[in-house]
XYZ file of C-alpha atoms in Angstrom:
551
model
C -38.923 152.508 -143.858
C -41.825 154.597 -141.926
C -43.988 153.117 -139.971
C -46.856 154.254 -142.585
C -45.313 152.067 -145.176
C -44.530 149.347 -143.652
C -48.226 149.209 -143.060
C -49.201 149.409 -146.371
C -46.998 146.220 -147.183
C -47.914 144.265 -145.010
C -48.621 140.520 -146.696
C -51.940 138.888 -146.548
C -50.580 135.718 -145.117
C -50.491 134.452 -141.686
C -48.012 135.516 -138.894
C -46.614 137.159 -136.045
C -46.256 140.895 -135.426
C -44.128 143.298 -133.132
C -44.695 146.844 -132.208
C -42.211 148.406 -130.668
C -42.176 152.289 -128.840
C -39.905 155.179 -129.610
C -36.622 153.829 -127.848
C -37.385 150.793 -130.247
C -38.510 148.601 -127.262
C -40.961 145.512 -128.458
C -43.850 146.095 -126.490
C -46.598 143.860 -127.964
C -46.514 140.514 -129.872
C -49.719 139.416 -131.695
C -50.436 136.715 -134.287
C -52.586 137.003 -137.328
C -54.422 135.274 -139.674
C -53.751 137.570 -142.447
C -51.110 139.602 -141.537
C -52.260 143.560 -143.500
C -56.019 142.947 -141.775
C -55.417 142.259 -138.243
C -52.188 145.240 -137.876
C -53.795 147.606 -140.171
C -57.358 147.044 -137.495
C -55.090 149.255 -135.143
C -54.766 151.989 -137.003
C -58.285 152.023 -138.419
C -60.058 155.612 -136.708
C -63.241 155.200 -138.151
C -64.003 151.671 -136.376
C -64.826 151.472 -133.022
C -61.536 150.341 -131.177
C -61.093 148.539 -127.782
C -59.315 150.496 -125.060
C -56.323 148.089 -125.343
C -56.031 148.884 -128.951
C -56.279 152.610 -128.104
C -53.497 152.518 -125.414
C -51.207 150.459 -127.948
C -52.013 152.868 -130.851
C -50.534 155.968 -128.964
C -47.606 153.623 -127.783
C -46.863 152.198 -131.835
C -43.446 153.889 -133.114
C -42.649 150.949 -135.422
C -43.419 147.438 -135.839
C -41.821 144.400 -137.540
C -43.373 141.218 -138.771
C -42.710 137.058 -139.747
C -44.031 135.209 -141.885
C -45.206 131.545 -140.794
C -46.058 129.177 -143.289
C -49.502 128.295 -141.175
C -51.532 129.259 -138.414
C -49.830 126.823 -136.015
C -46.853 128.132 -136.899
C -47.716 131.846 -135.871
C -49.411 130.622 -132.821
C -45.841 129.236 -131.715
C -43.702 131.633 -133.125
C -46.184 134.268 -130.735
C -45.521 131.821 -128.066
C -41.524 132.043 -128.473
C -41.049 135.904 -129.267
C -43.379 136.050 -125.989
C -41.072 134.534 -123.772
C -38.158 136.070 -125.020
C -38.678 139.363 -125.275
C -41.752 139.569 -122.241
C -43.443 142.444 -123.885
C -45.253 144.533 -121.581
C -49.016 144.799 -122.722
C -48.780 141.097 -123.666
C -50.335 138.697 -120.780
C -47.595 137.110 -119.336
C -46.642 134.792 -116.885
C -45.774 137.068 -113.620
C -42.660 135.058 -112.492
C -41.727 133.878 -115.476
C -38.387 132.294 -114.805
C -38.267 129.001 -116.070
C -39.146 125.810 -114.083
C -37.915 122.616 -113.500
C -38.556 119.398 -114.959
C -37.437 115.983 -114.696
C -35.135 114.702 -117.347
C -34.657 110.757 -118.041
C -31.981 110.191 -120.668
C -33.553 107.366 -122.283
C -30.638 107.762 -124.978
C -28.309 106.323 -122.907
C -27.733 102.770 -122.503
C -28.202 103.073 -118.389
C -30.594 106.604 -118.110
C -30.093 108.285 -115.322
C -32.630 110.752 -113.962
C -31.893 114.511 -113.360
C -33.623 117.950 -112.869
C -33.027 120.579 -115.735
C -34.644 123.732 -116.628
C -33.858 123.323 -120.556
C -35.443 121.184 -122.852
C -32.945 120.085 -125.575
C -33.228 117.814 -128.694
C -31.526 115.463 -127.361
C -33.249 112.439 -127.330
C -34.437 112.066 -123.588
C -37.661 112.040 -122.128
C -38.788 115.086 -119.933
C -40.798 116.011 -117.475
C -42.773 118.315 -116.149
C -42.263 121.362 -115.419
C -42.855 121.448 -111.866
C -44.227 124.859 -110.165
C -43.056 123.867 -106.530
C -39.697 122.896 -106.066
C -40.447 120.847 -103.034
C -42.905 118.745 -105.084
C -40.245 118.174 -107.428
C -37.505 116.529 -105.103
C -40.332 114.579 -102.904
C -41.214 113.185 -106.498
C -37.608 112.183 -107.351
C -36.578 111.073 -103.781
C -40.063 109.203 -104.079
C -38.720 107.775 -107.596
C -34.970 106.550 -106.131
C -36.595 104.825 -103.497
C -39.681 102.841 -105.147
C -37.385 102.053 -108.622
C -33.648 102.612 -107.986
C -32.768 104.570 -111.063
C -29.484 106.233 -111.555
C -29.105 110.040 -110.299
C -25.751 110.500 -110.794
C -23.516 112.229 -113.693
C -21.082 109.164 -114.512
C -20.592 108.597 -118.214
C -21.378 104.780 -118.905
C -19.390 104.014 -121.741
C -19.837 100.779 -123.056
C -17.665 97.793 -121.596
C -16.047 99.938 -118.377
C -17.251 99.139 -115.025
C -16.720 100.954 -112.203
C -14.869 98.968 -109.326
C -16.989 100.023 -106.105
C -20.458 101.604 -106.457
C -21.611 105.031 -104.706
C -23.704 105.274 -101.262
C -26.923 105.201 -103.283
C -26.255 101.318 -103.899
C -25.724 100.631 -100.147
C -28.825 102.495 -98.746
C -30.579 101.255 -101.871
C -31.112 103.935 -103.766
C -29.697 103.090 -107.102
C -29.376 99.936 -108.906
C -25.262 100.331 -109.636
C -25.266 99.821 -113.181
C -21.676 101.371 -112.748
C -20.947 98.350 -111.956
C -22.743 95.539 -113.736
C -25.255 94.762 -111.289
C -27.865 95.178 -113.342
C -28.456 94.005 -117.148
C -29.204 96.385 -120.195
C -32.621 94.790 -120.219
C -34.133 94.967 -116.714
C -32.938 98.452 -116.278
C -34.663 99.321 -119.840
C -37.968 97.720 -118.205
C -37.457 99.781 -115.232
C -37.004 103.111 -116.782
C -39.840 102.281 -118.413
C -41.819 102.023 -114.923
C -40.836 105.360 -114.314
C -41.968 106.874 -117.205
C -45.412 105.153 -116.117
C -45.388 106.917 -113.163
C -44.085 110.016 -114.037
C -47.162 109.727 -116.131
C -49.946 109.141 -113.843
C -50.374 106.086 -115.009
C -49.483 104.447 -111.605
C -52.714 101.557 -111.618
C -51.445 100.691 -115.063
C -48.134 100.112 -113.487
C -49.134 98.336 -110.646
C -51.078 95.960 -112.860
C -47.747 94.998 -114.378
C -45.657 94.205 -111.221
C -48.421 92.137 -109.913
C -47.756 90.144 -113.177
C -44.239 90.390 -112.643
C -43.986 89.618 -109.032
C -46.544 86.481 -109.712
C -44.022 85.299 -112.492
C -40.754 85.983 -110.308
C -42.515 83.493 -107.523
C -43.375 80.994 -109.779
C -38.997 80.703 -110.935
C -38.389 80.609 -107.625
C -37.086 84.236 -107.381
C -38.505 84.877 -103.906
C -36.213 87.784 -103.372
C -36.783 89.554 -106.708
C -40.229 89.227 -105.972
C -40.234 90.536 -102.100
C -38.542 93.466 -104.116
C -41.261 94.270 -106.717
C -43.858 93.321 -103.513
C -42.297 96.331 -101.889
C -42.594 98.829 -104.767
C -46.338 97.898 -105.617
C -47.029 98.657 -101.518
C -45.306 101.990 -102.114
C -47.149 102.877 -105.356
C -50.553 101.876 -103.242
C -49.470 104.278 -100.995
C -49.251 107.158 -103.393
C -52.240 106.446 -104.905
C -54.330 106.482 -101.789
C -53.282 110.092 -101.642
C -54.517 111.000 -105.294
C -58.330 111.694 -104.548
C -60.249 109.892 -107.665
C -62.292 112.567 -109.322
C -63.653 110.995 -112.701
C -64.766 107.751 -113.510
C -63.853 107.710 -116.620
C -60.126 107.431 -116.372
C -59.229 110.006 -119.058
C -56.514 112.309 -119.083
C -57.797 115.607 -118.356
C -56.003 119.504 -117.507
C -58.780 121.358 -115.271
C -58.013 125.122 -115.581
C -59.354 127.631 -113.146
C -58.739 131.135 -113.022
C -59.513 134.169 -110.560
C -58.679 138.078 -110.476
C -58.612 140.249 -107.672
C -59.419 144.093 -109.088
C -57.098 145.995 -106.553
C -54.239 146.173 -107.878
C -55.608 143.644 -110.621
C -54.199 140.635 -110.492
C -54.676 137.163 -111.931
C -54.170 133.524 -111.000
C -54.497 130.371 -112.988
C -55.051 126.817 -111.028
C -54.215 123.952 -113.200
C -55.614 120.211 -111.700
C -53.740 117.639 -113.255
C -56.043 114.580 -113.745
C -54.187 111.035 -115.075
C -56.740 107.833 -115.339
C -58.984 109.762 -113.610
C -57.262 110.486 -110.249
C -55.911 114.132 -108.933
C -52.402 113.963 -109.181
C -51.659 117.146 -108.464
C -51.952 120.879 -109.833
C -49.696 124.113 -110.202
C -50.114 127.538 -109.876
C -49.438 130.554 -111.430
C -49.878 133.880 -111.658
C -50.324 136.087 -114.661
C -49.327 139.777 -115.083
C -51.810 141.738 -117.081
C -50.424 144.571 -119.452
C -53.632 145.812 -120.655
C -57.190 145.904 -119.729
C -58.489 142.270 -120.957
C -61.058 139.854 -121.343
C -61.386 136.868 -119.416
C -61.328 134.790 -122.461
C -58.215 136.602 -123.950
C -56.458 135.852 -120.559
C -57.614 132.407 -121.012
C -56.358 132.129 -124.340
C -53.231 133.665 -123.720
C -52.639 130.967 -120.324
C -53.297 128.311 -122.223
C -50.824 128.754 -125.334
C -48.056 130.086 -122.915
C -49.019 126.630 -120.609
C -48.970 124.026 -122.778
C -46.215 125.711 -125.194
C -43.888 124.536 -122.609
C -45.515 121.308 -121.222
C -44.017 118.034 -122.408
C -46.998 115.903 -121.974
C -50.465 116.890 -123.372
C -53.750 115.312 -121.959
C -57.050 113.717 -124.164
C -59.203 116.260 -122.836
C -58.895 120.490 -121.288
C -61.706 121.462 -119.467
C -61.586 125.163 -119.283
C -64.143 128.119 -117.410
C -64.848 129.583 -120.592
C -64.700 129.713 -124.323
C -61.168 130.483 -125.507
C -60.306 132.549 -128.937
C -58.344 131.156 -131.707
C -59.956 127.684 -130.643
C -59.481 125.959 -133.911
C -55.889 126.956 -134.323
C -55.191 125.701 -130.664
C -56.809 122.785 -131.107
C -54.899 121.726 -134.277
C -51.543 122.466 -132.499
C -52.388 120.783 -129.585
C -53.207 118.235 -131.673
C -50.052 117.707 -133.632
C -47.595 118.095 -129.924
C -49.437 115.233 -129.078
C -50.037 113.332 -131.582
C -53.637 112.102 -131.011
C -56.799 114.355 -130.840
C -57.496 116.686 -127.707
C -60.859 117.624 -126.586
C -61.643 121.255 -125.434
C -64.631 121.446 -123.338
C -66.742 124.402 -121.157
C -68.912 122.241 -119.162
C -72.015 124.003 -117.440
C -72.915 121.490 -114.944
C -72.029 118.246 -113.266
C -68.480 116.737 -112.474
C -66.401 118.865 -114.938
C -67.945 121.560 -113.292
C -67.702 120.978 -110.447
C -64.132 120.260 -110.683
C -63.976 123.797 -112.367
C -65.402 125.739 -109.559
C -63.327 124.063 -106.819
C -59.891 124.929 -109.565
C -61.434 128.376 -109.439
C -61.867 128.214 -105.446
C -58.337 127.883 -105.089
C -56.899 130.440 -107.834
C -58.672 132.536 -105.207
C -57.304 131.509 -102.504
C -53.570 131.401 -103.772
C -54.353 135.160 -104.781
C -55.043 136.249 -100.879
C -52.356 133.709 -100.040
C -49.639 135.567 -102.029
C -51.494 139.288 -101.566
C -51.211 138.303 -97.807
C -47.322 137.449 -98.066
C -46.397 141.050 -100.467
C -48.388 142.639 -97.661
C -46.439 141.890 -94.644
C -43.167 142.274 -96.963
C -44.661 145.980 -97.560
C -45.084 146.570 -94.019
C -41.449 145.059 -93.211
C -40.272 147.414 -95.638
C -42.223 150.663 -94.428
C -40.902 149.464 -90.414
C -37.476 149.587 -91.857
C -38.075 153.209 -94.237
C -39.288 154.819 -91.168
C -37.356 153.115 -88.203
C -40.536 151.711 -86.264
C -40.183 150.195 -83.230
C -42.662 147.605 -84.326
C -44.811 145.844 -87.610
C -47.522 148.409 -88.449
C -50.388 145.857 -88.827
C -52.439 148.280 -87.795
C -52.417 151.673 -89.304
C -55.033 153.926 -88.640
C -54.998 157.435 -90.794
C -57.364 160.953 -90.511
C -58.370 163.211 -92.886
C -60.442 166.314 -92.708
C -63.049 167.534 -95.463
C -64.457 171.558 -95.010
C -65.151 172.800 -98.671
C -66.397 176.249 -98.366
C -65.797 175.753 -94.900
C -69.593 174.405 -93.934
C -70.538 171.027 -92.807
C -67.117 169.984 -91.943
C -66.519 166.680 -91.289
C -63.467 164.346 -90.573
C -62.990 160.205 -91.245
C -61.017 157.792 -90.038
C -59.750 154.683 -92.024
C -58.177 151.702 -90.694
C -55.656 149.092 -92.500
C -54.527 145.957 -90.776
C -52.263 144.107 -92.479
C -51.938 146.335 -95.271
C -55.321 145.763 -96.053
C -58.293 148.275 -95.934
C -60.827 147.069 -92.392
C -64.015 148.844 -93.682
C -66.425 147.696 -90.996
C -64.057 149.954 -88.696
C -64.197 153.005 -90.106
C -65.500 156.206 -88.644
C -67.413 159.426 -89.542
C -66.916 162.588 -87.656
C -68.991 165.280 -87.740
C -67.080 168.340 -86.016
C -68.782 169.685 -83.396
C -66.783 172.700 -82.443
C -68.560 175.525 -84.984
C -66.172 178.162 -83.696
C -63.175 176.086 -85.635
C -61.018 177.859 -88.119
C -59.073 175.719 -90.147
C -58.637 171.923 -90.433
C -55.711 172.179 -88.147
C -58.115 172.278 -85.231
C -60.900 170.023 -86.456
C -57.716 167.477 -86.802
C -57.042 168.240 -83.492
C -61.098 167.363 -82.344
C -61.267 164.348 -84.151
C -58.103 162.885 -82.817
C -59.042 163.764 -79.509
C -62.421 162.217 -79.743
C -60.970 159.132 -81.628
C -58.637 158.320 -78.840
C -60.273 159.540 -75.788
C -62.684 156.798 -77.030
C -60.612 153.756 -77.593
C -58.432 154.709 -74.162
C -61.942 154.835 -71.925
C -63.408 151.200 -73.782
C -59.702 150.084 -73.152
C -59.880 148.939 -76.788
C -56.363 148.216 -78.812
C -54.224 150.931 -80.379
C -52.697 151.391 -83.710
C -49.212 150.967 -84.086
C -48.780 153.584 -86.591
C -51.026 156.893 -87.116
C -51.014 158.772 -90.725
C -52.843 162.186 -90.817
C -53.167 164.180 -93.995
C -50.719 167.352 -94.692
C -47.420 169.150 -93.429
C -45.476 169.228 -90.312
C -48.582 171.535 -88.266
C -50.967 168.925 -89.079
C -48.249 166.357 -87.363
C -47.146 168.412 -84.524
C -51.092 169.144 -83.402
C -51.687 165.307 -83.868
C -48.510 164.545 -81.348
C -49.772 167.432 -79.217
C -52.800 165.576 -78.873
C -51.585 162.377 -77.748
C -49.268 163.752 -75.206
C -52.239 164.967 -73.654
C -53.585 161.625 -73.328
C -50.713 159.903 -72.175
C -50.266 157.873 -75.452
C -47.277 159.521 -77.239
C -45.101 156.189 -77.834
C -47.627 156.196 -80.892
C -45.710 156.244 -83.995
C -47.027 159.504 -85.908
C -46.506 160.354 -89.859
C -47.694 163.127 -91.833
C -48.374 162.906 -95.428
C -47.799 166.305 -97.340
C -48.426 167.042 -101.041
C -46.168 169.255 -103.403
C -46.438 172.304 -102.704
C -44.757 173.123 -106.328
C -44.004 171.522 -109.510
C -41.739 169.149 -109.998
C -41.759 168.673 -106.180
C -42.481 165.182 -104.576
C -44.571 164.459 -101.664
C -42.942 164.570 -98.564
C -43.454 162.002 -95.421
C -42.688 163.935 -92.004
C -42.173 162.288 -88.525
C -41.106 163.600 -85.340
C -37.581 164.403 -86.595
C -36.931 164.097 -89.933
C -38.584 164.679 -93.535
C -38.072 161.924 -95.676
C -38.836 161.895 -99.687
C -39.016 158.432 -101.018
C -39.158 157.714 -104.607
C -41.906 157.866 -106.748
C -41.690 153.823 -107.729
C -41.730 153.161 -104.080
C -43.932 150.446 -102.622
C -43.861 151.970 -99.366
C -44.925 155.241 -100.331
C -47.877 153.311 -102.742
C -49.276 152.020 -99.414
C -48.910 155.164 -97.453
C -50.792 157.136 -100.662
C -53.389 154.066 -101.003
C -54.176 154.635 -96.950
C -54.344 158.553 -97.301
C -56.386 159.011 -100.253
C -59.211 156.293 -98.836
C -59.276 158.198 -95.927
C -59.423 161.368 -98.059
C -62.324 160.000 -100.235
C -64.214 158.759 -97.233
C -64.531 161.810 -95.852
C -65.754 163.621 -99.408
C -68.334 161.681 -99.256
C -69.868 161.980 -95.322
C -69.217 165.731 -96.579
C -71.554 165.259 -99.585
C -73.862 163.655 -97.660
C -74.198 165.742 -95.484
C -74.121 168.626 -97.982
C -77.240 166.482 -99.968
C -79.425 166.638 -96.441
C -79.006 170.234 -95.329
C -79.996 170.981 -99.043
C -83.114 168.953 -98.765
C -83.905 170.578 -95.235
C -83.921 173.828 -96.716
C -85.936 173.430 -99.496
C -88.442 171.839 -97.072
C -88.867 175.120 -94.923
């Protein structure tokens, strides 16, 4: 069936559909009220389209569709096909392996508690999932010590006892119902205390040792109660490091979310909020296959987010209206079985509490731009055999269009990372220059004749724009000055088609791939040198015009 017919039977009923490319590659998953209207909007010339819809209209080979009986049902079928087939203009998580979570298996007689990245229908009670790992095993190490439950993999069939129990029951760290130690019923009451706290709900649980420990005194059970003494100090001690952020003790996901434009990227900050106190947040970072909307980003974080979190909370505060709100709502709903609140607060706490969720989506964003920088630079010391890091690169380019007012710039990365307030305009003062070979050769010298006589610090890596001259007048240079342990590249363009562009050092030529991230940087410092001088040229160009017709 064509692509043209499938299109014209497409049901009116809710659902999820897939277009896929040439090779038959899904590409995009969407879900629809009404199935014909929303795929049939693509296709539609005569209405104004968005560019995303554009982009995915020139992409569309085929497409295939599914029926859900309701919109909830579409919205988590979208969810699903999502994170199985990762389509590439859909907004997806950017490492989207799966994470941890806690698992209790409350269908056992003696749960244990164990980390798994699957959630089964199985009848136990999960947890989770946990973005750092290292929050995950402080939280179960913090578990095993306060409560004593079970970590291990022993099969407690009913009526066989074990005749020695593990390490874990010497150093306290499990209550040995291998062995009988414990009865069905207090271990039932203290998995149950864990579930409390895996919950936030740590004052709640407090509240009920004190009762406990005041009830253990009074039958005489001094050392039961030392015991349950010693777990509601502990639990005080983790909640003096939750910071209380709402009075009003509710349950409440703070979402924050911030973008960086070059390359584009996106981070979401999630503040996790139980009885009021700040429990903790995750972090994660989105990959963006087409040009979107905050609120469609939005939307899309929060049904991948909570399509895969066990435990839903009374209220989400979010930055910003999301689409689909009703539909969310109602599914959110049903997974938890109680009503959820969506609000957009414009002032006060919740606001607050957005901005500073906000704060740190940007700051997890420089963070982790910081990290794939010096990984970059690790990677272009390697490609080109430097002696050391190239934190500081510093690259030339020369700009003579009808060969009047020429000019020359100088741009200057550190870290990977463009250091504006240091770059430098040249205007060349040698009129008598032919060719950019020698106004390279002027601005270098001036450049470094400079820095040498302020005693100011050097690059470790210099880039100049073109072919091997350009690279053996730049080294010529710097011999002259005493400097030539200088690292020196050249960056050349094809010089035909179907060429690639060529990096030359000292002794070799080297052609890296087109996909690599090491010649990305090396282009991304060239052209900003290249488009910094263009536009001292212009400038320049813009004045001498004005002069003139002021004579």
């Amino acid at each position: 069936m064509t692509l043209n017919s499938k299109l014209k039977s497409l049901p009116e009923e809710p659902g999820v559909y897939l277009f896929k490319d040439k090779a038959g590659k899904i590409i995009y998953v969407g879900k629809a009220t009404c199935l014909s209207k929303r795929v049939r909007s693509y296709f539609q010339k005569k209405r104004p389209a968005l560019p995303k819809d554009l982009i995915l209209r020139a992409k569309i080979a085929d497409l295939d569709y599914i029926v859900a009986n309701s919109e909830v049902e579409a919205l988590i079928l979208e969810n699903n096909l999502i994170k199985t087939y990762k389509p590439g203009y859909n907004v997806t998580f950017k490492d989207d392996k799966t994470y941890p979570l806690l698992k209790i298996t409350t269908q056992e007689e003696f749960p244990g508690i164990f980390t798994t990245r699957r959630v089964s229908d199985d009848g136990a009670k999960y947890f989770g999932p946990y973005t750092h790992s290292g929050n995950l095993r402080q939280t179960l190490k913090l578990i095993q010590e306060i409560f004593q439950i079970r970590t291990c993999k022993y099969k407690l069939n009913a009526g066989k006892k074990l005749q020695r129990p593990c390490l874990n029951f010497d150093i306290k760290r499990c209550l040995a119902p291998c062995c009988g130690n414990v009865s069905k019923e207090d271990y039932q009451k203290m998995v149950e205390q864990v579930c409390l706290f895996l919950n936030g709900r740590v004052e709640e649980l407090i509240n009920e040792l004190k009762i406990k420990m005041k009830n253990e005194a009074q039958a005489l059970r001094f050392e039961k109660s030392a015991i349950i003494r010693d777990q509601i100090f502990a639990l005080k001690n983790v909640m003096t490091r939750q910071q209380v952020v709402s009075l009003s003790r509710v349950d409440q996901d703070i979402i924050g979310i911030a973008e960086l434009s070059e390359p584009k990227q996106i981070c979401a900050v999630v503040f996790l909020i139980r009885d009021g106190r700040l429990i903790g947040d995750e972090h994660y970072f989105l990959k963006i296959g087409l040009t979107e909307s905050v609120g469609e980003i939005l939307t899309a974080f929060v049904k991948q987010y909570y399509s895969r979190k066990t435990f839903i909370p009374k209220e989400l505060i979010l930055p910003g209206r999301i689409e689909e709100e009703n539909t969310i709502k109602e599914w959110l709903n049903e997974k938890k079985g109680a009503k959820v609140k969506i609000s957009v607060p414009k002032r006060g706490e919740k606001k607050y509490l957005i901005d500073l969720a906000t704060k740190n989506a940007a700051v997890s964003l420089l963070s982790q731009k910081a990290e794939e920088n010096i990984k970059i630079l690790i990677l272009l010391q390697n490609y080109l055999h430097l002696p050391t890091l190239p934190k500081r690169i510093e690259a030339f380019d020369i700009s003579c269009l009808t060969g009047k007012d020429a000019v020359g710039s100088l741009v200057v990365f550190e870290e990977a990372q463009p250091k504006k307030s240091e770059y430098r305009r040249f205007k060349i003062k040698g009129a008598d220059l032919a060719g950019d070979v020698a106004m390279l050769e002027e601005v270098i010298r001036r450049r470094y004749t400079r820095l040498l006589n302020e005693k100011k610090p050097l690059p470790d890596l210099i880039l100049v724009d073109g072919g091997r001259q350009q690279l053996n007048i730049a080294f010529k240079v710097l011999s002259s000055l005493g400097i030539s342990n200088i690292p020196l590249i050249s960056l050349a363009k094809p010089q035909k088609k179907g060429e690639r562009e060529k990096i030359f050092t000292h002794s070799s030529c080297l052609i890296p791939p087109p996909d690599s991230n090491v010649l990305h940087l090396i282009q991304q410092i060239r052209n900003s040198a290249h488009r910094f001088a263009i536009a001292y040229h212009h400038q320049i160009k813009r004045k001498s015009a004005i002069r003139a017709q002021l004579r």
